[in-house]
PDB file of C-alpha atoms in Angstrom:
ATOM      1  CA  MET Y  15     -31.530  49.122   3.018  1.00  0.00           C
ATOM      2  CA  ALA Y  16     -35.247  50.052   3.201  1.00  0.00           C
ATOM      3  CA  ILE Y  17     -37.475  47.312   4.535  1.00  0.00           C
ATOM      4  CA  VAL Y  18     -40.933  47.048   3.405  1.00  0.00           C
ATOM      5  CA  GLY Y  19     -43.974  44.956   4.926  1.00  0.00           C
ATOM      6  CA  VAL Y  20     -46.506  43.174   2.647  1.00  0.00           C
ATOM      7  CA  LEU Y  21     -49.407  41.738   4.103  1.00  0.00           C
ATOM      8  CA  ALA Y  22     -49.145  38.023   3.452  1.00  0.00           C
ATOM      9  CA  LEU Y  23     -52.345  36.408   4.136  1.00  0.00           C
ATOM     10  CA  GLN Y  24     -53.415  35.571   0.708  1.00  0.00           C
ATOM     11  CA  GLY Y  25     -52.878  36.705  -2.975  1.00  0.00           C
ATOM     12  CA  SER Y  26     -49.942  38.139  -4.479  1.00  0.00           C
ATOM     13  CA  PHE Y  27     -47.751  39.023  -1.785  1.00  0.00           C
ATOM     14  CA  ASN Y  28     -44.638  36.998  -3.274  1.00  0.00           C
ATOM     15  CA  GLU Y  29     -44.724  38.966  -6.309  1.00  0.00           C
ATOM     16  CA  HIS Y  30     -44.698  42.298  -4.664  1.00  0.00           C
ATOM     17  CA  ILE Y  31     -41.569  40.977  -2.621  1.00  0.00           C
ATOM     18  CA  SER Y  32     -39.873  40.038  -5.813  1.00  0.00           C
ATOM     19  CA  ALA Y  33     -40.795  43.504  -7.461  1.00  0.00           C
ATOM     20  CA  LEU Y  34     -39.124  45.144  -4.135  1.00  0.00           C
ATOM     21  CA  ARG Y  35     -36.121  42.799  -4.622  1.00  0.00           C
ATOM     22  CA  ARG Y  36     -35.644  43.902  -8.032  1.00  0.00           C
ATOM     23  CA  LEU Y  37     -35.088  47.541  -6.647  1.00  0.00           C
ATOM     24  CA  GLY Y  38     -32.827  46.567  -3.916  1.00  0.00           C
ATOM     25  CA  VAL Y  39     -35.261  46.657  -1.191  1.00  0.00           C
ATOM     26  CA  LYS Y  40     -36.092  44.007   1.131  1.00  0.00           C
ATOM     27  CA  GLY Y  41     -40.061  42.790   1.427  1.00  0.00           C
ATOM     28  CA  VAL Y  42     -40.961  41.150   4.549  1.00  0.00           C
ATOM     29  CA  GLU Y  43     -44.094  39.127   5.049  1.00  0.00           C
ATOM     30  CA  ILE Y  44     -46.505  40.414   7.648  1.00  0.00           C
ATOM     31  CA  ARG Y  45     -49.237  37.932   9.417  1.00  0.00           C
ATOM     32  CA  LYS Y  46     -49.482  38.954  12.857  1.00  0.00           C
ATOM     33  CA  PRO Y  47     -50.030  42.453  14.367  1.00  0.00           C
ATOM     34  CA  GLU Y  48     -46.829  42.667  16.185  1.00  0.00           C
ATOM     35  CA  GLN Y  49     -44.846  42.263  13.154  1.00  0.00           C
ATOM     36  CA  LEU Y  50     -46.211  45.732  11.867  1.00  0.00           C
ATOM     37  CA  LEU Y  51     -43.895  47.176  14.631  1.00  0.00           C
ATOM     38  CA  ASN Y  52     -40.975  46.256  12.666  1.00  0.00           C
ATOM     39  CA  VAL Y  53     -41.665  48.398   9.334  1.00  0.00           C
ATOM     40  CA  ALA Y  54     -42.305  51.692   8.283  1.00  0.00           C
ATOM     41  CA  SER Y  55     -44.480  51.079   5.331  1.00  0.00           C
ATOM     42  CA  LEU Y  56     -46.823  48.331   4.158  1.00  0.00           C
ATOM     43  CA  ILE Y  57     -48.138  46.884   0.797  1.00  0.00           C
ATOM     44  CA  ILE Y  58     -51.670  45.168   0.978  1.00  0.00           C
ATOM     45  CA  PRO Y  59     -51.825  43.043  -2.223  1.00  0.00           C
ATOM     46  CA  GLY Y  60     -54.281  41.968  -4.608  1.00  0.00           C
ATOM     47  CA  GLY Y  61     -56.142  38.587  -3.938  1.00  0.00           C
ATOM     48  CA  GLU Y  62     -59.417  37.458  -2.779  1.00  0.00           C
ATOM     49  CA  SER Y  63     -60.721  40.283  -0.497  1.00  0.00           C
ATOM     50  CA  THR Y  64     -63.444  38.445   1.513  1.00  0.00           C
ATOM     51  CA  THR Y  65     -60.858  35.683   1.900  1.00  0.00           C
ATOM     52  CA  MET Y  66     -57.833  38.062   3.114  1.00  0.00           C
ATOM     53  CA  ALA Y  67     -60.431  40.100   5.369  1.00  0.00           C
ATOM     54  CA  LYS Y  68     -61.659  36.769   7.144  1.00  0.00           C
ATOM     55  CA  LEU Y  69     -57.929  35.959   7.667  1.00  0.00           C
ATOM     56  CA  ALA Y  70     -57.223  39.407   8.963  1.00  0.00           C
ATOM     57  CA  GLU Y  71     -59.896  39.226  11.437  1.00  0.00           C
ATOM     58  CA  LEU Y  72     -58.861  35.751  12.428  1.00  0.00           C
ATOM     59  CA  HIS Y  73     -55.403  36.975  13.281  1.00  0.00           C
ATOM     60  CA  ASN Y  74     -57.003  40.105  14.765  1.00  0.00           C
ATOM     61  CA  LEU Y  75     -55.132  42.330  12.319  1.00  0.00           C
ATOM     62  CA  PHE Y  76     -57.693  45.034  11.748  1.00  0.00           C
ATOM     63  CA  PRO Y  77     -56.973  47.203  14.709  1.00  0.00           C
ATOM     64  CA  ALA Y  78     -53.278  47.146  14.114  1.00  0.00           C
ATOM     65  CA  LEU Y  79     -53.784  47.939  10.340  1.00  0.00           C
ATOM     66  CA  ARG Y  80     -56.071  50.739  10.925  1.00  0.00           C
ATOM     67  CA  GLU Y  81     -53.461  51.972  13.805  1.00  0.00           C
ATOM     68  CA  PHE Y  82     -50.721  51.765  11.096  1.00  0.00           C
ATOM     69  CA  VAL Y  83     -52.969  54.014   8.705  1.00  0.00           C
ATOM     70  CA  ARG Y  84     -53.758  56.487  11.468  1.00  0.00           C
ATOM     71  CA  MET Y  85     -50.068  56.976  12.345  1.00  0.00           C
ATOM     72  CA  GLY Y  86     -49.479  58.200   8.700  1.00  0.00           C
ATOM     73  CA  LYS Y  87     -47.254  55.477   7.775  1.00  0.00           C
ATOM     74  CA  PRO Y  88     -47.232  54.786   4.069  1.00  0.00           C
ATOM     75  CA  VAL Y  89     -49.590  52.111   2.682  1.00  0.00           C
ATOM     76  CA  TRP Y  90     -50.089  51.073  -0.668  1.00  0.00           C
ATOM     77  CA  GLY Y  91     -53.085  48.774  -1.730  1.00  0.00           C
ATOM     78  CA  THR Y  92     -53.431  46.939  -4.915  1.00  0.00           C
ATOM     79  CA  CYS Y  93     -56.565  45.472  -6.072  1.00  0.00           C
ATOM     80  CA  ALA Y  94     -57.952  43.799  -3.024  1.00  0.00           C
ATOM     81  CA  GLY Y  95     -55.542  46.137  -1.034  1.00  0.00           C
ATOM     82  CA  LEU Y  96     -57.584  48.948  -2.683  1.00  0.00           C
ATOM     83  CA  ILE Y  97     -60.682  47.667  -1.281  1.00  0.00           C
ATOM     84  CA  PHE Y  98     -59.367  47.081   2.202  1.00  0.00           C
ATOM     85  CA  LEU Y  99     -58.333  50.893   2.236  1.00  0.00           C
ATOM     86  CA  ALA Y 100     -61.506  52.571   0.973  1.00  0.00           C
ATOM     87  CA  ASN Y 101     -63.717  54.218   3.477  1.00  0.00           C
ATOM     88  CA  LYS Y 102     -66.760  52.561   1.550  1.00  0.00           C
ATOM     89  CA  ALA Y 103     -67.086  49.524  -0.621  1.00  0.00           C
ATOM     90  CA  THR Y 104     -70.106  48.750  -2.972  1.00  0.00           C
ATOM     91  CA  GLY Y 105     -70.928  45.478  -4.563  1.00  0.00           C
ATOM     92  CA  GLN Y 106     -69.986  43.390  -1.378  1.00  0.00           C
ATOM     93  CA  LYS Y 107     -71.198  39.928  -0.704  1.00  0.00           C
ATOM     94  CA  THR Y 108     -73.997  39.164   1.562  1.00  0.00           C
ATOM     95  CA  GLY Y 109     -72.678  40.406   4.917  1.00  0.00           C
ATOM     96  CA  GLY Y 110     -70.171  42.442   3.497  1.00  0.00           C
ATOM     97  CA  GLN Y 111     -66.589  42.511   4.736  1.00  0.00           C
ATOM     98  CA  GLU Y 112     -64.696  44.608   7.345  1.00  0.00           C
ATOM     99  CA  LEU Y 113     -62.483  47.384   5.913  1.00  0.00           C
ATOM    100  CA  VAL Y 114     -59.292  49.130   7.143  1.00  0.00           C
ATOM    101  CA  GLY Y 115     -60.303  52.548   5.841  1.00  0.00           C
ATOM    102  CA  GLY Y 116     -58.531  55.688   5.635  1.00  0.00           C
ATOM    103  CA  LEU Y 117     -58.822  56.290   1.993  1.00  0.00           C
ATOM    104  CA  ASP Y 118     -61.672  59.070   1.371  1.00  0.00           C
ATOM    105  CA  CYS Y 119     -63.445  57.038  -1.723  1.00  0.00           C
ATOM    106  CA  THR Y 120     -66.032  54.774  -2.653  1.00  0.00           C
ATOM    107  CA  VAL Y 121     -64.914  51.599  -4.397  1.00  0.00           C
ATOM    108  CA  HIS Y 122     -67.128  49.048  -6.526  1.00  0.00           C
ATOM    109  CA  ARG Y 123     -65.696  45.705  -5.370  1.00  0.00           C
ATOM    110  CA  ASN Y 124     -66.072  43.809  -8.718  1.00  0.00           C
ATOM    111  CA  PHE Y 125     -66.610  46.897 -11.047  1.00  0.00           C
ATOM    112  CA  PHE Y 126     -65.008  44.866 -13.984  1.00  0.00           C
ATOM    113  CA  GLY Y 127     -66.678  41.628 -13.622  1.00  0.00           C
ATOM    114  CA  SER Y 128     -65.870  38.077 -12.882  1.00  0.00           C
ATOM    115  CA  GLN Y 129     -62.314  36.405 -13.252  1.00  0.00           C
ATOM    116  CA  LEU Y 130     -63.195  35.694 -16.894  1.00  0.00           C
ATOM    117  CA  GLN Y 131     -63.485  39.421 -17.914  1.00  0.00           C
ATOM    118  CA  SER Y 132     -59.986  39.925 -16.737  1.00  0.00           C
ATOM    119  CA  PHE Y 133     -57.956  42.237 -19.037  1.00  0.00           C
ATOM    120  CA  GLU Y 134     -54.873  44.348 -19.712  1.00  0.00           C
ATOM    121  CA  ALA Y 135     -55.075  48.081 -20.490  1.00  0.00           C
ATOM    122  CA  GLU Y 136     -52.486  50.859 -21.560  1.00  0.00           C
ATOM    123  CA  LEU Y 137     -53.121  53.350 -19.233  1.00  0.00           C
ATOM    124  CA  SER Y 138     -51.967  56.993 -19.110  1.00  0.00           C
ATOM    125  CA  MET Y 139     -50.044  58.151 -16.083  1.00  0.00           C
ATOM    126  CA  PRO Y 140     -48.509  61.546 -16.065  1.00  0.00           C
ATOM    127  CA  GLU Y 141     -47.808  61.660 -12.427  1.00  0.00           C
ATOM    128  CA  LEU Y 142     -45.885  58.360 -12.789  1.00  0.00           C
ATOM    129  CA  VAL Y 143     -44.111  59.375 -15.929  1.00  0.00           C
ATOM    130  CA  ALA Y 144     -43.293  62.597 -14.554  1.00  0.00           C
ATOM    131  CA  THR Y 145     -41.702  60.899 -11.308  1.00  0.00           C
ATOM    132  CA  GLU Y 146     -40.120  57.781 -12.695  1.00  0.00           C
ATOM    133  CA  GLY Y 147     -39.670  58.483 -16.313  1.00  0.00           C
ATOM    134  CA  GLY Y 148     -40.086  55.568 -18.826  1.00  0.00           C
ATOM    135  CA  PRO Y 149     -42.875  54.873 -21.387  1.00  0.00           C
ATOM    136  CA  GLU Y 150     -45.849  57.311 -21.385  1.00  0.00           C
ATOM    137  CA  THR Y 151     -48.301  54.503 -20.376  1.00  0.00           C
ATOM    138  CA  PHE Y 152     -48.220  51.733 -17.879  1.00  0.00           C
ATOM    139  CA  ARG Y 153     -49.945  48.101 -18.523  1.00  0.00           C
ATOM    140  CA  GLY Y 154     -52.540  47.943 -16.233  1.00  0.00           C
ATOM    141  CA  VAL Y 155     -53.190  44.124 -15.315  1.00  0.00           C
ATOM    142  CA  PHE Y 156     -56.928  44.010 -14.117  1.00  0.00           C
ATOM    143  CA  ILE Y 157     -57.950  40.659 -12.594  1.00  0.00           C
ATOM    144  CA  ARG Y 158     -61.601  40.565 -11.174  1.00  0.00           C
ATOM    145  CA  ALA Y 159     -60.818  44.231 -10.455  1.00  0.00           C
ATOM    146  CA  PRO Y 160     -62.383  46.683  -8.357  1.00  0.00           C
ATOM    147  CA  ALA Y 161     -62.808  50.453  -9.732  1.00  0.00           C
ATOM    148  CA  ILE Y 162     -63.225  53.922  -7.815  1.00  0.00           C
ATOM    149  CA  LEU Y 163     -66.490  55.220  -8.162  1.00  0.00           C
ATOM    150  CA  ASP Y 164     -65.935  58.598  -6.337  1.00  0.00           C
ATOM    151  CA  VAL Y 165     -63.327  60.285  -4.105  1.00  0.00           C
ATOM    152  CA  GLY Y 166     -63.233  63.103  -1.718  1.00  0.00           C
ATOM    153  CA  PRO Y 167     -61.426  66.390  -2.074  1.00  0.00           C
ATOM    154  CA  GLU Y 168     -58.143  65.658  -0.586  1.00  0.00           C
ATOM    155  CA  VAL Y 169     -57.602  62.567  -2.885  1.00  0.00           C
ATOM    156  CA  GLN Y 170     -55.280  62.835  -5.983  1.00  0.00           C
ATOM    157  CA  VAL Y 171     -56.272  60.953  -8.959  1.00  0.00           C
ATOM    158  CA  LEU Y 172     -53.535  59.213 -10.657  1.00  0.00           C
ATOM    159  CA  ALA Y 173     -55.077  57.197 -13.450  1.00  0.00           C
ATOM    160  CA  HIS Y 174     -58.405  56.314 -15.312  1.00  0.00           C
ATOM    161  CA  CYS Y 175     -58.977  53.519 -17.312  1.00  0.00           C
ATOM    162  CA  PRO Y 176     -61.335  53.809 -20.458  1.00  0.00           C
ATOM    163  CA  VAL Y 177     -64.655  51.821 -20.385  1.00  0.00           C
ATOM    164  CA  SER Y 178     -66.239  50.955 -23.464  1.00  0.00           C
ATOM    165  CA  SER Y 179     -70.181  51.082 -23.361  1.00  0.00           C
ATOM    166  CA  ASN Y 180     -70.197  47.848 -25.286  1.00  0.00           C
ATOM    167  CA  SER Y 181     -67.612  46.139 -22.934  1.00  0.00           C
ATOM    168  CA  ASN Y 182     -68.226  43.370 -20.629  1.00  0.00           C
ATOM    169  CA  VAL Y 183     -67.545  45.611 -17.363  1.00  0.00           C
ATOM    170  CA  ASN Y 184     -69.998  46.183 -14.873  1.00  0.00           C
ATOM    171  CA  SER Y 185     -72.962  48.259 -16.438  1.00  0.00           C
ATOM    172  CA  ASN Y 186     -74.590  49.277 -13.420  1.00  0.00           C
ATOM    173  CA  SER Y 187     -72.096  51.512 -11.586  1.00  0.00           C
ATOM    174  CA  THR Y 188     -73.189  55.189 -11.584  1.00  0.00           C
ATOM    175  CA  GLY Y 189     -69.978  56.457 -10.118  1.00  0.00           C
ATOM    176  CA  GLU Y 190     -69.622  60.179 -10.421  1.00  0.00           C
ATOM    177  CA  ASP Y 191     -66.353  59.865 -12.220  1.00  0.00           C
ATOM    178  CA  LYS Y 192     -67.357  58.010 -15.158  1.00  0.00           C
ATOM    179  CA  GLU Y 193     -67.204  60.551 -17.707  1.00  0.00           C
ATOM    180  CA  GLU Y 194     -69.026  60.220 -21.170  1.00  0.00           C
ATOM    181  CA  LYS Y 195     -66.803  60.616 -24.191  1.00  0.00           C
ATOM    182  CA  GLY Y 196     -68.669  59.482 -27.456  1.00  0.00           C
ATOM    183  CA  SER Y 197     -69.387  55.713 -26.892  1.00  0.00           C
ATOM    184  CA  GLU Y 198     -66.896  55.594 -24.004  1.00  0.00           C
ATOM    185  CA  SER Y 199     -66.709  56.647 -20.159  1.00  0.00           C
ATOM    186  CA  LYS Y 200     -63.674  56.224 -17.783  1.00  0.00           C
ATOM    187  CA  VAL Y 201     -63.480  55.136 -14.296  1.00  0.00           C
ATOM    188  CA  ILE Y 202     -60.583  56.025 -11.793  1.00  0.00           C
ATOM    189  CA  VAL Y 203     -58.123  52.952 -11.047  1.00  0.00           C
ATOM    190  CA  ALA Y 204     -55.278  54.760  -9.257  1.00  0.00           C
ATOM    191  CA  VAL Y 205     -55.309  57.513  -6.452  1.00  0.00           C
ATOM    192  CA  ARG Y 206     -53.012  59.034  -3.611  1.00  0.00           C
ATOM    193  CA  GLN Y 207     -54.134  60.509  -0.407  1.00  0.00           C
ATOM    194  CA  GLY Y 208     -51.167  61.519   1.784  1.00  0.00           C
ATOM    195  CA  ASN Y 209     -49.516  58.477   3.077  1.00  0.00           C
ATOM    196  CA  LEU Y 210     -52.021  56.239   0.984  1.00  0.00           C
ATOM    197  CA  LEU Y 211     -51.456  54.829  -2.393  1.00  0.00           C
ATOM    198  CA  ALA Y 212     -53.943  52.720  -4.225  1.00  0.00           C
ATOM    199  CA  THR Y 213     -54.397  51.081  -7.429  1.00  0.00           C
ATOM    200  CA  ALA Y 214     -57.288  48.826  -8.937  1.00  0.00           C
ATOM    201  CA  PHE Y 215     -54.695  46.918 -11.212  1.00  0.00           C
ATOM    202  CA  HIS Y 216     -51.539  44.883 -10.387  1.00  0.00           C
ATOM    203  CA  PRO Y 217     -48.272  46.359 -10.904  1.00  0.00           C
ATOM    204  CA  GLU Y 218     -46.647  43.414  -9.199  1.00  0.00           C
ATOM    205  CA  LEU Y 219     -47.585  41.137 -12.204  1.00  0.00           C
ATOM    206  CA  THR Y 220     -45.487  43.066 -14.972  1.00  0.00           C
ATOM    207  CA  SER Y 221     -41.822  43.608 -15.162  1.00  0.00           C
ATOM    208  CA  ASP Y 222     -42.191  47.456 -14.861  1.00  0.00           C
ATOM    209  CA  SER Y 223     -41.268  48.356 -11.576  1.00  0.00           C
ATOM    210  CA  ARG Y 224     -42.058  52.234 -11.599  1.00  0.00           C
ATOM    211  CA  TRP Y 225     -45.106  51.772  -9.302  1.00  0.00           C
ATOM    212  CA  HIS Y 226     -43.010  50.241  -6.665  1.00  0.00           C
ATOM    213  CA  SER Y 227     -40.269  52.710  -7.123  1.00  0.00           C
ATOM    214  CA  TYR Y 228     -42.831  55.395  -6.808  1.00  0.00           C
ATOM    215  CA  PHE Y 229     -44.039  53.970  -3.572  1.00  0.00           C
ATOM    216  CA  LEU Y 230     -40.627  53.861  -1.978  1.00  0.00           C
ATOM    217  CA  LYS Y 231     -39.964  57.727  -2.927  1.00  0.00           C
ATOM    218  CA  MET Y 232     -43.472  58.469  -1.648  1.00  0.00           C
ATOM    219  CA  ALA Y 233     -42.723  56.578   1.721  1.00  0.00           C
ATOM    220  CA  GLY Y 234     -39.501  58.490   1.937  1.00  0.00           C
ATOM    221  CA  GLU Y 235     -41.589  61.727   1.558  1.00  0.00           C
ATOM    222  CA  VAL Y 236     -44.031  60.702   4.289  1.00  0.00           C
ATOM    223  CA  ASP Y 237     -41.442  59.621   6.752  1.00  0.00           C
ATOM    224  CA  GLY Y 238     -39.107  62.446   5.972  1.00  0.00           C
ATOM    225  CA  SER Y 239     -36.218  60.245   5.055  1.00  0.00           C
ATOM    226  CA  SER Y 240     -36.078  60.079   1.252  1.00  0.00           C
ATOM    227  CA  SER Y 241     -32.343  60.636   1.109  1.00  0.00           C
ATOM    228  CA  SER Y 242     -31.957  57.339   2.967  1.00  0.00           C
ATOM    229  CA  ILE Y 243     -33.761  55.418   0.692  1.00  0.00           C
ATOM    230  CA  ALA Y 244     -31.397  53.880  -2.222  1.00  0.00           C
ATOM    231  CA  ILE Y 245     -33.332  52.452  -5.024  1.00  0.00           C
ATOM    232  CA  GLU Y 246     -30.926  49.838  -6.670  1.00  0.00           C
ATOM    233  CA  GLY Y 247     -30.682  48.220  -9.852  1.00  0.00           C
ATOM    234  CA  VAL Y 248     -33.298  50.259 -11.554  1.00  0.00           C
ATOM    235  CA  ASP Y 249     -32.598  49.582 -15.558  1.00  0.00           C
ATOM    236  CA  ASN Y 250     -33.927  52.928 -17.131  1.00  0.00           C
ATOM    237  CA  ALA Y 251     -33.210  51.413 -20.334  1.00  0.00           C
ATOM    238  CA  ARG Y 252     -35.344  48.335 -19.831  1.00  0.00           C
ATOM    239  CA  LEU Y 253     -38.128  50.678 -18.866  1.00  0.00           C
ATOM    240  CA  GLU Y 254     -37.911  52.693 -22.362  1.00  0.00           C
ATOM    241  CA  ARG Y 255     -38.263  49.282 -24.418  1.00  0.00           C
ATOM    242  CA  SER Y 256     -41.410  48.795 -26.207  1.00  0.00           C
ATOM    243  CA  LYS Y 257     -44.289  48.287 -23.914  1.00  0.00           C
ATOM    244  CA  SER Y 258     -44.850  45.109 -25.728  1.00  0.00           C
ATOM    245  CA  ASP Y 259     -41.918  43.314 -24.000  1.00  0.00           C
ATOM    246  CA  LEU Y 260     -44.081  43.516 -20.827  1.00  0.00           C
ATOM    247  CA  PRO Y 261     -45.392  39.858 -19.794  1.00  0.00           C
ATOM    248  CA  ILE Y 262     -49.006  39.102 -20.282  1.00  0.00           C
ATOM    249  CA  PHE Y 263     -50.378  37.051 -17.596  1.00  0.00           C
ATOM    250  CA  LEU Y 264     -53.814  36.168 -18.773  1.00  0.00           C
TER     251      LEU Y 264
END
């Protein structure tokens, strides 16, 4: 059975572990640097990024996390985890926060606004659908969410989110990947760069396990052992159900 580490300092780590369990994969909580030695891949969950950074610093996790990324081990960051992985973050609180880095992008920490401006959106994700099948879109759950303003040449963009000009999202960002389309623009919300995967939204807060399955297969490709990862219990019929069957958490 594949074992995936889930950083368990704060945030939605239990939801990631439950999502992994649905795929027949064991997720283990990671709170200390030495625990990273026991896993070959890692998920950094959503949560309050400043709080997570302070706890990571308290437990001296940053050097071990950076080495984990540097060694080419697969890491997936969701929401706050995306901020952790970015080389640069804007919209920081006074004094900023420490980052793990490795992902060649700039992230706006609170691009979509406050907790009250959280929302859900159907996102077009051709790469995910080509790999995992299922519905043509994925319901992205955005909770006080970041967005990716620009990416380096080695970063593969996996998904955009439409941003209406009259919406409540942050209107001060001038990221290069906001493309005008009538009264709408779009911003990057999912990327991959080699061993690193990042999403601005929370796949762990839906019953759709395709992003977790995608990460497991990606991890197998990175460590060269894809044939050894058996993803159990995937209900393809469930994935083909109406997208409205997925739960709403707001």
